[in-house]
């Protein structure tokens, strides 16, 4: 069996033979032009100029910078350095040469030192330049060599001058940094010097100890005062604030006068209340006088005490609070004095504690201040050392500027040598044409092979099987071209009752459908990716094979967008079906036809072409039709449009038990097939499998010896020789010739 790669190449050769032929002719034409070209004319002599530059040893210098600079200059010399513009432009001036030509034409070779000597890099530079005019190469090369020597000296000088300028800029920056470090150090010493000195000589520690001793003394005194306050408070039964209030009120004469008047009024009320009622005018007058004195007493208390932090007695407690005797008044005054002394001692204690905290904080910050002083001092020393070092380097570079020399010197001046070129031989015409023939054959073969690789079609059944196996889709069989002629000698792709040579392939297809998950499937929906894969032919022949096996079979033309193909079975459909499709599908007597000459086969021809095909497929008439067919027939085969043209197959899928995909080598494309299979698997559609149509008979795998069907063994094969090779019909079936296309078009 031919391999898929060879098969694709042969198909591409058949499809693109003209492109390969023109490619072959193009290469042959080029080789013929090369063969008739005259031999090249002899080249004129050229003049080769050579010169030698040497790396000179660094001279003895006073400073180390001069020697290092010479060695650095030697290491910087390379081919790019030697071919800089300021060397090439003077060399080309006044000569018939362009500076950009010298970049490629001048050859530079660096010679290493002989073996056994110390490897210090290249010691010589060999220069070479060719020009067709005598003297031009020598003059240009000599000018270049002199420019290279001068360029080396200028490079060393420029490097040194650049170093001096860089050092000067660096010194200016370091000087500013040094001044900033000095100012920071002096400012820190000015601000923190006294605290550092006090911490270092012990003054700060003594201050902390003195503050602690002073706190202890104040606390002792404070404890004594608090003991006296507590003793006097217990004697008086008052707090210091209450004692202050009572003392102030008892010392005021107006408060005493008001208290006397109130006492006199209350005495009169007590005498009269047994004889007079409270409503008596005299009693009312006394009560008003009592209330007025009480109010005046409260107002006087507010004037004396105020609204500050001093405790103000309640109205009922004013007379009791303001009636201290002289002894208790003296105790109250002493209590107030002791309270004032206590507050003074507390304030002193807080002040001393604050001073101690500040001293402790200074003592705790002493190590950090020491570190900061050390850091500033070290930074100042570092800046000073860097500044001194840069000054030394600047002095060394300025001294070395007068000692600088170039790294190159002319070893041998440039000299000319005449060179006679060889006369090139022409190309042998036979070799040119023969090589062109071979190259043209290879190029044509390569173009055809490339086109076969770029072709997205699947040309062999094996390629389709591999895609099905990768996605675990069942493979239902391979079907051949069907070559038959009806009684009118018209070529048709339908198996006829008088010629059943290809029936066993469709029997095998039907048997594979009944295996596995499709055992209970009665309504089979056939579709394809495109219109050229022969799904209609497969549907017709599958229905014929099922009927030949004794199964009551119904074929439904579900492609309502195309005319019916029932004329292949010698049937004529109702001409009014296209005008009233709903009535057509609603009446069993109109749509159901028994196929003549094929027992057990019924067909429902299409009422197409219809503009609103989707509405008909989703109608209740179509649903009832399929429900009725499922109960009356053993197998229902539905032929639907291709998936690339519309979604009619997906509209009928809920009414079917499974979907079978029809593919065809040379028509089915890889990417759409993979996409449709992945979409069906992802959508969990009931995909029963796929069948490969229109396979060459010699490529179909042999049938198994134990072929079995549910009725009988397959009929014998009567070979029929076709009159002509069949081509796809293009629209509905994939095995009809152009002759049948014209006849079918006329009949439709």
Short mmCIF file of C-alpha atoms in Angstrom, two decimals, residues 200-391:
data_model
loop_
_atom_site.label_atom_id
_atom_site.label_comp_id
_atom_site.label_asym_id
_atom_site.label_seq_id
_atom_site.Cartn_x
_atom_site.Cartn_y
_atom_site.Cartn_z
CA UNK A 200 33.03 61.40 79.83
CA UNK A 201 34.18 63.30 83.01
CA UNK A 202 31.33 61.90 85.25
CA UNK A 203 29.40 65.16 85.68
CA UNK A 204 26.31 63.68 84.04
CA UNK A 205 26.34 60.63 86.32
CA UNK A 206 26.73 62.87 89.41
CA UNK A 207 23.72 64.94 88.31
CA UNK A 208 21.62 61.78 88.04
CA UNK A 209 22.68 60.66 91.53
CA UNK A 210 21.94 64.13 92.99
CA UNK A 211 18.49 64.17 91.41
CA UNK A 212 17.72 60.76 92.89
CA UNK A 213 18.87 61.92 96.39
CA UNK A 214 16.76 65.08 96.13
CA UNK A 215 13.72 62.95 95.19
CA UNK A 216 14.16 60.81 98.27
CA UNK A 217 14.30 63.90 100.52
CA UNK A 218 11.19 65.43 98.93
CA UNK A 219 9.33 62.14 99.29
CA UNK A 220 10.16 61.98 103.02
CA UNK A 221 8.95 65.54 103.58
CA UNK A 222 5.86 64.81 101.48
CA UNK A 223 5.05 61.76 103.58
CA UNK A 224 5.22 63.88 106.78
CA UNK A 225 2.93 66.57 105.36
CA UNK A 226 0.44 63.95 104.14
CA UNK A 227 0.44 62.39 107.65
CA UNK A 228 -0.40 65.82 109.23
CA UNK A 229 -3.13 66.41 106.60
CA UNK A 230 -4.64 63.02 107.33
CA UNK A 231 -4.55 63.66 111.11
CA UNK A 232 -6.21 67.09 110.90
CA UNK A 233 -8.75 65.85 108.34
CA UNK A 234 -9.78 63.05 110.72
CA UNK A 235 -10.15 65.57 113.59
CA UNK A 236 -12.25 68.01 111.54
CA UNK A 237 -14.02 65.36 109.49
CA UNK A 238 -13.26 67.44 106.41
CA UNK A 239 -11.05 67.24 103.37
CA UNK A 240 -8.64 70.10 102.70
CA UNK A 241 -11.03 71.53 100.11
CA UNK A 242 -13.95 71.37 102.57
CA UNK A 243 -11.79 72.98 105.28
CA UNK A 244 -10.90 75.84 102.94
CA UNK A 245 -14.58 76.42 102.17
CA UNK A 246 -15.66 76.28 105.82
CA UNK A 247 -12.86 78.64 106.92
CA UNK A 248 -13.72 81.18 104.23
CA UNK A 249 -17.42 81.14 105.02
CA UNK A 250 -16.94 81.32 108.82
CA UNK A 251 -14.65 84.36 108.55
CA UNK A 252 -17.11 86.42 106.44
CA UNK A 253 -19.24 88.87 108.59
CA UNK A 254 -22.04 89.12 106.02
CA UNK A 255 -22.53 85.37 106.03
CA UNK A 256 -22.65 85.53 109.86
CA UNK A 257 -25.25 88.33 109.75
CA UNK A 258 -27.43 86.42 107.29
CA UNK A 259 -27.15 83.30 109.46
CA UNK A 260 -28.29 85.35 112.53
CA UNK A 261 -31.27 86.78 110.66
CA UNK A 262 -32.28 83.33 109.42
CA UNK A 263 -32.03 81.98 112.96
CA UNK A 264 -34.21 84.79 114.30
CA UNK A 265 -36.86 84.24 111.55
CA UNK A 266 -36.86 80.52 112.13
CA UNK A 267 -37.35 81.15 115.89
CA UNK A 268 -40.41 83.33 115.21
CA UNK A 269 -41.85 80.72 112.80
CA UNK A 270 -41.39 78.04 115.46
CA UNK A 271 -43.29 80.15 118.01
CA UNK A 272 -46.19 80.97 115.68
CA UNK A 273 -46.64 77.70 113.79
CA UNK A 274 -48.62 76.18 116.65
CA UNK A 275 -51.14 79.06 116.64
CA UNK A 276 -51.17 80.16 113.01
CA UNK A 277 -51.68 78.33 109.79
CA UNK A 278 -49.04 78.52 107.02
CA UNK A 279 -51.50 80.61 104.96
CA UNK A 280 -51.66 83.29 107.61
CA UNK A 281 -50.29 86.66 106.37
CA UNK A 282 -47.80 86.87 109.17
CA UNK A 283 -46.57 83.33 108.49
CA UNK A 284 -46.38 84.08 104.78
CA UNK A 285 -44.33 87.21 105.51
CA UNK A 286 -41.89 85.23 107.68
CA UNK A 287 -41.53 82.47 105.07
CA UNK A 288 -40.80 85.06 102.35
CA UNK A 289 -38.18 86.68 104.58
CA UNK A 290 -36.65 83.27 105.25
CA UNK A 291 -36.49 82.42 101.51
CA UNK A 292 -34.99 85.84 100.72
CA UNK A 293 -32.26 85.40 103.33
CA UNK A 294 -31.54 81.87 102.10
CA UNK A 295 -31.11 83.21 98.55
CA UNK A 296 -28.89 86.05 99.74
CA UNK A 297 -26.83 83.55 101.71
CA UNK A 298 -26.34 81.35 98.62
CA UNK A 299 -25.40 84.32 96.48
CA UNK A 300 -22.84 85.42 99.07
CA UNK A 301 -21.39 81.92 99.17
CA UNK A 302 -21.06 81.96 95.37
CA UNK A 303 -19.31 85.33 95.58
CA UNK A 304 -16.85 84.03 98.18
CA UNK A 305 -16.19 80.57 96.78
CA UNK A 306 -16.66 81.21 93.06
CA UNK A 307 -17.00 78.45 90.39
CA UNK A 308 -13.38 77.24 90.31
CA UNK A 309 -11.97 73.97 91.64
CA UNK A 310 -13.00 74.83 95.27
CA UNK A 311 -15.74 72.60 96.63
CA UNK A 312 -19.07 74.53 96.90
CA UNK A 313 -21.42 73.26 99.70
CA UNK A 314 -24.98 72.35 98.94
CA UNK A 315 -27.71 74.88 99.94
CA UNK A 316 -28.67 72.79 102.94
CA UNK A 317 -25.05 72.53 104.13
CA UNK A 318 -24.08 76.22 103.90
CA UNK A 319 -25.14 77.18 107.45
CA UNK A 320 -23.44 74.15 108.96
CA UNK A 321 -20.26 74.69 106.96
CA UNK A 322 -20.03 78.40 107.84
CA UNK A 323 -20.46 77.90 111.61
CA UNK A 324 -16.93 76.90 112.68
CA UNK A 325 -15.83 77.80 116.15
CA UNK A 326 -12.39 79.51 116.60
CA UNK A 327 -10.55 76.29 117.47
CA UNK A 328 -11.91 74.37 114.50
CA UNK A 329 -11.30 77.40 112.29
CA UNK A 330 -7.64 77.37 113.27
CA UNK A 331 -7.40 73.65 112.49
CA UNK A 332 -9.06 74.29 109.11
CA UNK A 333 -6.53 77.04 108.34
CA UNK A 334 -3.64 74.71 109.24
CA UNK A 335 -5.12 72.00 107.02
CA UNK A 336 -5.30 74.43 104.09
CA UNK A 337 -1.66 75.46 104.66
CA UNK A 338 -0.53 71.83 104.78
CA UNK A 339 -2.42 71.12 101.53
CA UNK A 340 -0.65 74.03 99.86
CA UNK A 341 2.70 72.74 101.14
CA UNK A 342 1.88 69.24 99.82
CA UNK A 343 1.06 70.58 96.34
CA UNK A 344 4.34 72.51 96.37
CA UNK A 345 6.32 69.37 97.28
CA UNK A 346 4.54 67.33 94.56
CA UNK A 347 5.44 69.99 91.99
CA UNK A 348 9.08 69.96 93.15
CA UNK A 349 9.15 66.14 92.97
CA UNK A 350 7.82 66.17 89.41
CA UNK A 351 10.36 68.77 88.38
CA UNK A 352 13.24 66.76 89.88
CA UNK A 353 11.94 63.55 88.21
CA UNK A 354 11.79 65.35 84.85
CA UNK A 355 15.36 66.54 85.34
CA UNK A 356 16.44 62.99 86.16
CA UNK A 357 14.75 61.62 83.01
CA UNK A 358 16.47 64.21 80.86
CA UNK A 359 19.84 63.35 82.43
CA UNK A 360 19.20 59.62 81.99
CA UNK A 361 18.20 60.18 78.35
CA UNK A 362 21.43 62.07 77.77
CA UNK A 363 23.35 59.25 79.45
CA UNK A 364 21.59 56.60 77.33
CA UNK A 365 22.33 58.57 74.15
CA UNK A 366 25.99 58.85 75.03
CA UNK A 367 27.09 55.64 73.15
CA UNK A 368 25.15 56.64 70.03
CA UNK A 369 26.66 60.11 70.17
CA UNK A 370 30.10 58.58 70.56
CA UNK A 371 29.47 56.37 67.52
CA UNK A 372 28.17 59.31 65.50
CA UNK A 373 31.25 61.36 66.44
CA UNK A 374 33.47 58.42 65.43
CA UNK A 375 31.60 57.99 62.14
CA UNK A 376 31.89 61.66 61.27
CA UNK A 377 35.56 61.62 62.23
CA UNK A 378 36.19 58.50 60.11
CA UNK A 379 34.29 59.97 57.15
CA UNK A 380 36.38 63.13 57.46
CA UNK A 381 39.59 61.07 57.48
CA UNK A 382 38.41 59.00 54.47
CA UNK A 383 37.60 62.10 52.44
CA UNK A 384 40.94 63.61 53.41
CA UNK A 385 42.83 60.46 52.36
CA UNK A 386 40.93 60.27 49.03
CA UNK A 387 41.62 63.91 48.36
CA UNK A 388 45.34 63.43 49.03
CA UNK A 389 45.43 60.32 46.80
CA UNK A 390 43.73 62.11 43.91
CA UNK A 391 46.15 65.01 44.25
#
